[in-house]
CSV table of C-alpha atoms in Angstrom, one decimal:
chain,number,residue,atom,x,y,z
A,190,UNK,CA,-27.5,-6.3,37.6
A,191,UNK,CA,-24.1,-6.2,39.0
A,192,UNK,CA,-22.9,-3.2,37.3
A,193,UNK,CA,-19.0,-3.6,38.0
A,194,UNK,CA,-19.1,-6.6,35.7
A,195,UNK,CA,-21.0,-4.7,32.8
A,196,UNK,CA,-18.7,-2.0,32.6
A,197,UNK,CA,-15.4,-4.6,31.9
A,198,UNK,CA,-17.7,-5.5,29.0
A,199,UNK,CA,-18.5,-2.1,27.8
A,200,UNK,CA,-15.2,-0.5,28.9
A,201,UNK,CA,-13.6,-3.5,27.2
A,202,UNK,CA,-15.7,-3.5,23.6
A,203,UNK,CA,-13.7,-0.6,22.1
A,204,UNK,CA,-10.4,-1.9,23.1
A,205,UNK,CA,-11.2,-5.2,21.3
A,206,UNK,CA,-13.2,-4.2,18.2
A,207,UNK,CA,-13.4,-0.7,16.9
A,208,UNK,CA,-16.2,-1.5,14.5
A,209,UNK,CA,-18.7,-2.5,17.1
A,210,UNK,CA,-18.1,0.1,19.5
A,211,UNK,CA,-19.3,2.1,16.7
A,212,UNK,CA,-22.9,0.6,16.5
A,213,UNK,CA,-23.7,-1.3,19.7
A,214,UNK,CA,-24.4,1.9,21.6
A,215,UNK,CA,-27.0,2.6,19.4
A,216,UNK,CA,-29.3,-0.9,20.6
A,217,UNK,CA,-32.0,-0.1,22.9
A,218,UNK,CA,-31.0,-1.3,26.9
A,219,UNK,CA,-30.3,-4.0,27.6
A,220,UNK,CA,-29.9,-5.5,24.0
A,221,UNK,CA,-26.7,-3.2,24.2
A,222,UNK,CA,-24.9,-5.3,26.8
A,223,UNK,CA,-26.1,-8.8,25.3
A,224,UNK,CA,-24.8,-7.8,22.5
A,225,UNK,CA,-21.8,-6.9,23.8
A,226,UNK,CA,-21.3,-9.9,25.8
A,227,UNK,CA,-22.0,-12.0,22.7
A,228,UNK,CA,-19.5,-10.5,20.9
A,229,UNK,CA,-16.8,-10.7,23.6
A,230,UNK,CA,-17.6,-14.0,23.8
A,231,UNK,CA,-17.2,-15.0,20.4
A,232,UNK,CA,-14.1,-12.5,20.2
A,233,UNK,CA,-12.2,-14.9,23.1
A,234,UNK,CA,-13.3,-18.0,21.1
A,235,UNK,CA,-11.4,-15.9,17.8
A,236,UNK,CA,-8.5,-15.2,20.4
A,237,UNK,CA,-8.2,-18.7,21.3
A,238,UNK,CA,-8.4,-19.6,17.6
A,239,UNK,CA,-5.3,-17.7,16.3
A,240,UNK,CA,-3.1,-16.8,19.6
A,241,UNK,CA,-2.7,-20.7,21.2
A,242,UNK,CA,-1.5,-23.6,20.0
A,243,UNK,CA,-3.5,-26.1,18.0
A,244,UNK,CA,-3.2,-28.8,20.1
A,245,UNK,CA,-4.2,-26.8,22.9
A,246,UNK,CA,-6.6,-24.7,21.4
A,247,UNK,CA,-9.1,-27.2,20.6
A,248,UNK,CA,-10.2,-28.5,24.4
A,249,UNK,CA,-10.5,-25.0,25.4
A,250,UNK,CA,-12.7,-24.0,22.6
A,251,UNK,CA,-15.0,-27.2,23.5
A,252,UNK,CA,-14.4,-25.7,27.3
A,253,UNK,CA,-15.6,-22.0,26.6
A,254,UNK,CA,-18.5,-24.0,24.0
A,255,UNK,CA,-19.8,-25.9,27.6
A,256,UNK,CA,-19.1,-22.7,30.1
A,257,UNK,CA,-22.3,-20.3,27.6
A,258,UNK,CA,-24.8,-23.1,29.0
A,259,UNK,CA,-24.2,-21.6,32.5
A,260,UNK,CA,-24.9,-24.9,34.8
A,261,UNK,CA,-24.2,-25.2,37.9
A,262,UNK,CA,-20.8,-24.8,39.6
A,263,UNK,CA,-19.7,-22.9,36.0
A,264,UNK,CA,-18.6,-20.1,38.0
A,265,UNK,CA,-15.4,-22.1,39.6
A,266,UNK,CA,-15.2,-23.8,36.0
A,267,UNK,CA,-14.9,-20.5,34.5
A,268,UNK,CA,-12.1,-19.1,36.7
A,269,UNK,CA,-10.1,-22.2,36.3
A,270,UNK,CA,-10.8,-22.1,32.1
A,271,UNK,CA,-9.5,-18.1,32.0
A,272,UNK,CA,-6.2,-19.1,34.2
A,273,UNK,CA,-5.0,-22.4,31.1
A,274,UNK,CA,-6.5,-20.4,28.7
A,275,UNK,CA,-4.3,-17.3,29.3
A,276,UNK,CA,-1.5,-19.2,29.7
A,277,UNK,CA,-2.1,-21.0,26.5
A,278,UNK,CA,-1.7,-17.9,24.6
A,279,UNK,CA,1.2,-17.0,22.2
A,280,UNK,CA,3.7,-13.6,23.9
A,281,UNK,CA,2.4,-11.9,20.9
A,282,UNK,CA,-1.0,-11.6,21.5
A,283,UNK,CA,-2.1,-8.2,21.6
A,284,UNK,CA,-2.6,-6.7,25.7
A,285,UNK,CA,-6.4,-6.1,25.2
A,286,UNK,CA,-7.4,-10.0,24.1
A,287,UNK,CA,-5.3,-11.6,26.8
A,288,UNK,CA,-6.7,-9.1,29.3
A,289,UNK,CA,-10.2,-10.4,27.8
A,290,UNK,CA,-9.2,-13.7,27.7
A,291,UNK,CA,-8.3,-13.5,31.7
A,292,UNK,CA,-11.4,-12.3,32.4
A,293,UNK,CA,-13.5,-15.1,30.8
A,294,UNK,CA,-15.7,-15.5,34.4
A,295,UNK,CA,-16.3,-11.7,34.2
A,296,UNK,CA,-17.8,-12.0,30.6
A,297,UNK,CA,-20.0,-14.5,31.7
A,298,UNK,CA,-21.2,-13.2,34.8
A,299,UNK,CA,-22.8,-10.2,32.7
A,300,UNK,CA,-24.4,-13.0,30.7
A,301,UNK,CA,-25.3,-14.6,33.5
A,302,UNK,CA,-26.9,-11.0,34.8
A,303,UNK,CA,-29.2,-10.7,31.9
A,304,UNK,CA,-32.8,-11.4,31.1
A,305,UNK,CA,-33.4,-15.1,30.4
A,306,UNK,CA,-34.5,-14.2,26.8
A,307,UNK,CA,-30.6,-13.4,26.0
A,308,UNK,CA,-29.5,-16.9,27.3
A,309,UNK,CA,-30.5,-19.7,24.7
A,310,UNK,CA,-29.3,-17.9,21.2
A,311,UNK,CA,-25.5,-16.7,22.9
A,312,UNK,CA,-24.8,-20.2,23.9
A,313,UNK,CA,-26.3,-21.7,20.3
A,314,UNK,CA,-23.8,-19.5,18.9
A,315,UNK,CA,-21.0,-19.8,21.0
A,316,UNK,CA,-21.3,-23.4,21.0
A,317,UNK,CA,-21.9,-23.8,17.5
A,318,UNK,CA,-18.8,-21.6,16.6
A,319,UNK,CA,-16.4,-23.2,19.2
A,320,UNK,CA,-17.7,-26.7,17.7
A,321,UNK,CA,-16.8,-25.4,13.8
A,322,UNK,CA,-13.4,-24.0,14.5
A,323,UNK,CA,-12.7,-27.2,16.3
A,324,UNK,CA,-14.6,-29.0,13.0
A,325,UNK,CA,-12.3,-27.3,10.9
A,326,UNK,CA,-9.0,-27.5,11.9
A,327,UNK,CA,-9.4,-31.1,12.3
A,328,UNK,CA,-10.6,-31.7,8.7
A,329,UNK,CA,-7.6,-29.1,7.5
A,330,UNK,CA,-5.4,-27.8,10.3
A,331,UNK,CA,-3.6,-31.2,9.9
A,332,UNK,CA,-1.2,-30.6,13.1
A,333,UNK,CA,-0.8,-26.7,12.8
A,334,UNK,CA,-2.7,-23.8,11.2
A,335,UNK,CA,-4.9,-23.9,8.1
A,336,UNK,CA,-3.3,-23.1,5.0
A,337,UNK,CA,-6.1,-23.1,2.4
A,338,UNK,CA,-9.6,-24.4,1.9
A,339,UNK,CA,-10.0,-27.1,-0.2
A,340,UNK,CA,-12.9,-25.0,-2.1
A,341,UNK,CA,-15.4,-21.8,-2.0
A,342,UNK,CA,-17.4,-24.3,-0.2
A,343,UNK,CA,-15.2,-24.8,2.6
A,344,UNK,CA,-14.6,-21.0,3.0
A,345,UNK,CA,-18.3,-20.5,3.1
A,346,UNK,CA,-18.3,-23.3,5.6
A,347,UNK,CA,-15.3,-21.5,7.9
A,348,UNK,CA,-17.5,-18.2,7.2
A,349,UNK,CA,-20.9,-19.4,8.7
A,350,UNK,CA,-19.2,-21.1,11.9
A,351,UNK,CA,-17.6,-17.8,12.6
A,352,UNK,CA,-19.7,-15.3,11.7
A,353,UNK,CA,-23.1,-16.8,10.0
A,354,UNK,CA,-24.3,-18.1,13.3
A,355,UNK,CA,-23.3,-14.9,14.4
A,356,UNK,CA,-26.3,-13.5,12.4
A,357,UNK,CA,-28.8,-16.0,13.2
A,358,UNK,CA,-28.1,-15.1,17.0
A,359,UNK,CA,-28.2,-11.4,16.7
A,360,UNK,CA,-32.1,-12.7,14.7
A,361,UNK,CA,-32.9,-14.3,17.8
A,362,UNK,CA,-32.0,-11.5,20.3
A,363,UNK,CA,-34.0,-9.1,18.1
A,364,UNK,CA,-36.6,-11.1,17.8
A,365,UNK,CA,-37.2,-11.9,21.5
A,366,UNK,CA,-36.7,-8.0,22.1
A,367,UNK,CA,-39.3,-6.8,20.1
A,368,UNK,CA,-42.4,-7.7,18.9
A,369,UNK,CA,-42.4,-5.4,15.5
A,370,UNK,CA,-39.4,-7.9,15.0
A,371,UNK,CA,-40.9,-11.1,15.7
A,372,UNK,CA,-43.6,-11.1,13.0
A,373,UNK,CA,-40.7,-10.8,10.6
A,374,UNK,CA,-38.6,-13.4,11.8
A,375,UNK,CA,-38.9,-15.8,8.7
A,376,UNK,CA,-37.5,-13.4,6.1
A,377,UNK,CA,-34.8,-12.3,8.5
A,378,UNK,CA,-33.8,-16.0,9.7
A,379,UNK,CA,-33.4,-17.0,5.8
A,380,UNK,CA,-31.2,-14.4,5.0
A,381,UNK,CA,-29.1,-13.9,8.5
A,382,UNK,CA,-25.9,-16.5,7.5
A,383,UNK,CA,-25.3,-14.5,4.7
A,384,UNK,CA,-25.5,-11.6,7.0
A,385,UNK,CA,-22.8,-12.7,9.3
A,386,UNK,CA,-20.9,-14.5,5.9
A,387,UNK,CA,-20.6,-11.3,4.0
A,388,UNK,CA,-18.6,-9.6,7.0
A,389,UNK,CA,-16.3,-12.7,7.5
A,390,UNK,CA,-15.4,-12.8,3.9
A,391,UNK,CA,-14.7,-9.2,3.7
A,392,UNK,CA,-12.3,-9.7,6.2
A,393,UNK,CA,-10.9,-12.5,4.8
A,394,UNK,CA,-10.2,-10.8,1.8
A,395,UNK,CA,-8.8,-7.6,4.0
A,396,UNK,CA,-6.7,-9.4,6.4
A,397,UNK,CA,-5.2,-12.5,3.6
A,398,UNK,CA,-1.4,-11.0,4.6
A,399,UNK,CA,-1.8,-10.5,8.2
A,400,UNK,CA,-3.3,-13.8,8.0
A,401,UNK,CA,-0.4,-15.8,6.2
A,402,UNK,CA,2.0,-13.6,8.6
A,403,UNK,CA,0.5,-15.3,11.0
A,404,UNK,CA,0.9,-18.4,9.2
A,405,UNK,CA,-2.7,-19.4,8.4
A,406,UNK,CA,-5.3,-18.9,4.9
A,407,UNK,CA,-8.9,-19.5,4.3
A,408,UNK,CA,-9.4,-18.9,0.9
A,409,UNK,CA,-9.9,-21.8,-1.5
A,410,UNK,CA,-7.0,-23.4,-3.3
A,411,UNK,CA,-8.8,-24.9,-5.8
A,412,UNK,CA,-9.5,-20.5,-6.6
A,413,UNK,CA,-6.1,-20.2,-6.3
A,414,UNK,CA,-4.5,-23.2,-8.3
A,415,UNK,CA,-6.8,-21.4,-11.2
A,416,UNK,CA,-4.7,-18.8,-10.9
A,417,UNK,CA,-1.5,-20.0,-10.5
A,418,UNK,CA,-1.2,-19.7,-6.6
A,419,UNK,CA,-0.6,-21.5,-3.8
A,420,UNK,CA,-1.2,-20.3,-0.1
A,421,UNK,CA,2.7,-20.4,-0.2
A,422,UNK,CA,3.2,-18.0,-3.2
A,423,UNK,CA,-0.1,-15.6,-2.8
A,424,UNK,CA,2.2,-12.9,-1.1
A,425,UNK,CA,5.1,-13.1,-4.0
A,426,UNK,CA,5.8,-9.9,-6.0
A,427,UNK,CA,6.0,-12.2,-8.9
A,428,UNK,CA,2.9,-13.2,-8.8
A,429,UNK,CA,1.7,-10.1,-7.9
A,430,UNK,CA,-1.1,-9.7,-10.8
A,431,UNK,CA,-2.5,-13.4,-10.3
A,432,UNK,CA,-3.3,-12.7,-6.9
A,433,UNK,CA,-5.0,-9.6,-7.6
A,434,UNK,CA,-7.1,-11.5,-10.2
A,435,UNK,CA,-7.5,-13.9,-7.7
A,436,UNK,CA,-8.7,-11.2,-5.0
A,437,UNK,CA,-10.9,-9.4,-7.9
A,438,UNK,CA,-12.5,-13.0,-7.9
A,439,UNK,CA,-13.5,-13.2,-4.4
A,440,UNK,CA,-14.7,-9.6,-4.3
A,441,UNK,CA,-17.6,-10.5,-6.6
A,442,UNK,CA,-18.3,-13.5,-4.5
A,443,UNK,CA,-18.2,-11.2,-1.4
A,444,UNK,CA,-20.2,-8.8,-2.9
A,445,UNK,CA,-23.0,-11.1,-3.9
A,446,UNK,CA,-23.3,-11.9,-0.1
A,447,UNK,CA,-23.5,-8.2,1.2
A,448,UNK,CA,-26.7,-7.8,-1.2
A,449,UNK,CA,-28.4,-10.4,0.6
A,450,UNK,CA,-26.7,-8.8,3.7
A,451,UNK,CA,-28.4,-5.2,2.7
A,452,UNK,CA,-32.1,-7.1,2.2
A,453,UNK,CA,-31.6,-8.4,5.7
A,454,UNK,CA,-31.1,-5.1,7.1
A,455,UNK,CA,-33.6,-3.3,5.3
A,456,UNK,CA,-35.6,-6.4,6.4
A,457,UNK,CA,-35.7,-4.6,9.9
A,458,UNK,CA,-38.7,-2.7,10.6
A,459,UNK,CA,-38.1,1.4,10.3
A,460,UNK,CA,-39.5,1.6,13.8
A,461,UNK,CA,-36.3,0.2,15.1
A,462,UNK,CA,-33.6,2.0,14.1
A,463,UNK,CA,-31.3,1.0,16.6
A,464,UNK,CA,-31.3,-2.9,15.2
A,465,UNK,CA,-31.3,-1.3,11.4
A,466,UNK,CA,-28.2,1.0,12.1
A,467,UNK,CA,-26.2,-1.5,14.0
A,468,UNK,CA,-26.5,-3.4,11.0
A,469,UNK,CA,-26.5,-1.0,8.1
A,470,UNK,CA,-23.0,0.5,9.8
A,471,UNK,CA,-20.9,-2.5,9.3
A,472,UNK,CA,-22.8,-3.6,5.6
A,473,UNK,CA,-21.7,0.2,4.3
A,474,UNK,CA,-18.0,-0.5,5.9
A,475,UNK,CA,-17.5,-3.6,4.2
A,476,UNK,CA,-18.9,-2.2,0.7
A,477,UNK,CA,-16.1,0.8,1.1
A,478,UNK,CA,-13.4,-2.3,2.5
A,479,UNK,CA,-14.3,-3.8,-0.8
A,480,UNK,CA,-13.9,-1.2,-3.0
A,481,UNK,CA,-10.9,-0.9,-1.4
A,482,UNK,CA,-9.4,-4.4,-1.8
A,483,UNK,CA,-10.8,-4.4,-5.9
A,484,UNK,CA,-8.0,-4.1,-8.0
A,485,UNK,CA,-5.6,-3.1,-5.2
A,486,UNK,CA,-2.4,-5.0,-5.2
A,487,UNK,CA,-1.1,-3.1,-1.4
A,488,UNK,CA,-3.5,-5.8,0.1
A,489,UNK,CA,-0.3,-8.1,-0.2
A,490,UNK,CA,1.5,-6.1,1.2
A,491,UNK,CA,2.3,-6.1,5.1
A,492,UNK,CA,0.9,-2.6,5.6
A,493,UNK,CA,-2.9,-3.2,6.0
A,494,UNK,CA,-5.5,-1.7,3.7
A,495,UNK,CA,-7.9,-0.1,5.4
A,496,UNK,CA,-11.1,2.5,4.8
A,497,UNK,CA,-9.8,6.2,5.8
A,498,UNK,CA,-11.6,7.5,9.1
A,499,UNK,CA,-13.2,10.3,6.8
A,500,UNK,CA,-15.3,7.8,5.0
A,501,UNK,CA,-16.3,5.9,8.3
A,502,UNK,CA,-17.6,9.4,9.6
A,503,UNK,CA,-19.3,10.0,6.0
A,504,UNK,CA,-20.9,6.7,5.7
A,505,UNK,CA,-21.8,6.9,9.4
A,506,UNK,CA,-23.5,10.3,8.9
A,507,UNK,CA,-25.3,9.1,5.5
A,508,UNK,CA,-26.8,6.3,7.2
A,509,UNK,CA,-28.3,7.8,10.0
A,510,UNK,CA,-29.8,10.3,7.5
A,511,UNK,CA,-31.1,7.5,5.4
A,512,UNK,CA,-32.1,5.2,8.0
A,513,UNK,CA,-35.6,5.2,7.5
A,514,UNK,CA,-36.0,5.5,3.6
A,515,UNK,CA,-35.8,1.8,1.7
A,516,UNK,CA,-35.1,3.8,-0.9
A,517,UNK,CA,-32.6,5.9,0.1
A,518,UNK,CA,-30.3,3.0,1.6
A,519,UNK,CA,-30.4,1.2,-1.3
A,520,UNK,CA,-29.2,4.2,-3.5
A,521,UNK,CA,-26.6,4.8,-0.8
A,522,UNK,CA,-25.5,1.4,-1.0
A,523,UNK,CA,-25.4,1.0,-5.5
A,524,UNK,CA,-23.7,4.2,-5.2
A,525,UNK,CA,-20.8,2.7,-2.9
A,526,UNK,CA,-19.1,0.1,-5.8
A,527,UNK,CA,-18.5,4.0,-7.7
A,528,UNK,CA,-17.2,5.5,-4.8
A,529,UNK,CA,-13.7,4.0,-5.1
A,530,UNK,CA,-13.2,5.7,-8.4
A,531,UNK,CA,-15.4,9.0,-7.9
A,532,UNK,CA,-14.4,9.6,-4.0
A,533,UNK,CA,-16.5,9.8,-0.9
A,534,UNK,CA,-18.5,12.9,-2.3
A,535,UNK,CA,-20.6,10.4,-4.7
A,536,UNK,CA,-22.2,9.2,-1.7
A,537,UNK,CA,-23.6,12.8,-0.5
């Protein structure tokens, strides 16, 4: 393996997502670096999402969708994709994701690097994903950004092509690494889009006013017509409680994910608790991201909410103690909807 071009990817992880630097470490070699290389990938896809143009983002997403399938002369392809597609991006974009963006060809030469095992379920994803993004702005981008979903449906649509086929290729990679996996690939494949779903939405829900900042919305407007709203009037002061009833809504719909998300961790055999805690991490940070979005009308506000550092060191720490106890996680995880109104110490 050509280890200058794996340590961009590690090196470049944190800078890029705080929230996986946190558990991919914790994967057994080298599902580590696939996973990191997955996720950079589909991080540049994001990038290319939000931070170009429509009309430009759309071939570069089918581009990067063709580049994961690695055929011949790719390498020249990928050199000459990173160069447009940095170009293509907004001044605003933040340093680390244009840096990432630039070096595309890098990314994929780690990919390239790796067993042939890690090959076929990165490029389902990362074709499937460019493919959807593409899918969707088309059916309601209209010319610009999307401003709304037409329903729950939708959202759940926008969820899976971002992040649910996110957890049906992290399935695949764990299945192909280890045979204490494999034999339970069946109840992990039917419960791995709502794996990758329950994160998405939680973000969703988390980021709604950096995302209308930024001039786009997922969330459905038929939801939000029941309340009163429109994607134009979500943020208002006015309409301050609406959207809060509006957010309390789509909590309960998030939640209802993450409990299918917890039986698809737990799903993971106790004999690998690098796979379990990489996904039990983010699951417990979204519960506390929820608890913190509940009720909490500072989500409108352009200050984002997020989960003190404190609790991501408890919940961290409460994990890894539990890791191996069923029983223990699940306690852990029906005691987080309290710990928003009892503190951090209910967990312990």
């Amino acid at each position: 393996m050509k280890v200058q071009v794996a340590s961009f990817c590690r090196t470049q992880l944190p800078r890029v997502s705080r929230t996986f630097a946190l558990n991919i470490p914790l994967l057994p070699e080298p599902l580590d670096l696939a996973v990191t290389v997955a996720y950079l990938l589909c991080r540049i896809a994001d990038t290319l999402e939000d931070e170009s143009p429509g009309a430009l983002h759309g071939a570069l997403l089918d581009e990067l969708g063709a580049l994961v399938s690695l055929e011949p002369g790719w390498e020249a392809r990928a050199r000459s994709f990173a160069r447009r597609a940095r170009r293509a991006l907004r001044d605003e974009v933040p340093p680390a994701e244009a840096e990432l963006v630039s070096e595309t060809s890098t990314v994929l030469e780690t990919l390239a690097s790796l067993p042939s095992w890690v090959h076929p379920p990165i490029a389902r994803c990362v074709r499937t994903m460019t493919g959807g993004m593409n899918q969707m702005q088309r059916m309601h981008g209209g010319s610009g950004q999307v401003m709304g979903l037409p329903d729950l449906q939708a959202t759940f649509m926008y969820c899976y092509y971002v992040a649910g086929v996110v957890g049906e290729m992290l399935t695949g990679l764990f299945v192909a690494s280890s045979p204490r996996v494999a034999w339970r690939e069946q109840r992990l494949m039917t419960r791995a889009p709502a794996f990758g779903r329950a994160l998405q939405l939680t973000n969703i829900l988390k980021d709604v006013r950096e995302d209308l900042d930024r001039g786009s919305c997922w969330l459905p407007r038929d939801r939000m017509a029941a309340h009163g709203l429109t994607p134009s009037t979500l943020a208002l002061p006015s309409l301050r409680a609406n959207a809060v009833a509006l957010m309390d809504e789509l909590v309960a719909v998030a939640r209802r994910e993450l409990d299918v998300a917890l039986e698809y961790s737990l799903a993971l055999p106790v004999e690998e608790p690098g796979p379990r805690l990489f996904c039990l991490y983010p699951l417990f940070f979204a519960a506390a991201t929820l608890d913190a979005v509940e009720g909490n009308p500072a989500v409108f506000e352009p200050e984002p909410v997020k989960i003190p550092r404190e609790t991501v060191a408890t919940l961290m720490r409460l994990t890894q103690e539990r890791v191996d106890s069923d029983e223990a996680l699940r306690a852990l995880y029906a005691s987080c909807s309290r710990a928003s109104r009892s503190g951090v110490e209910a967990w312990s």
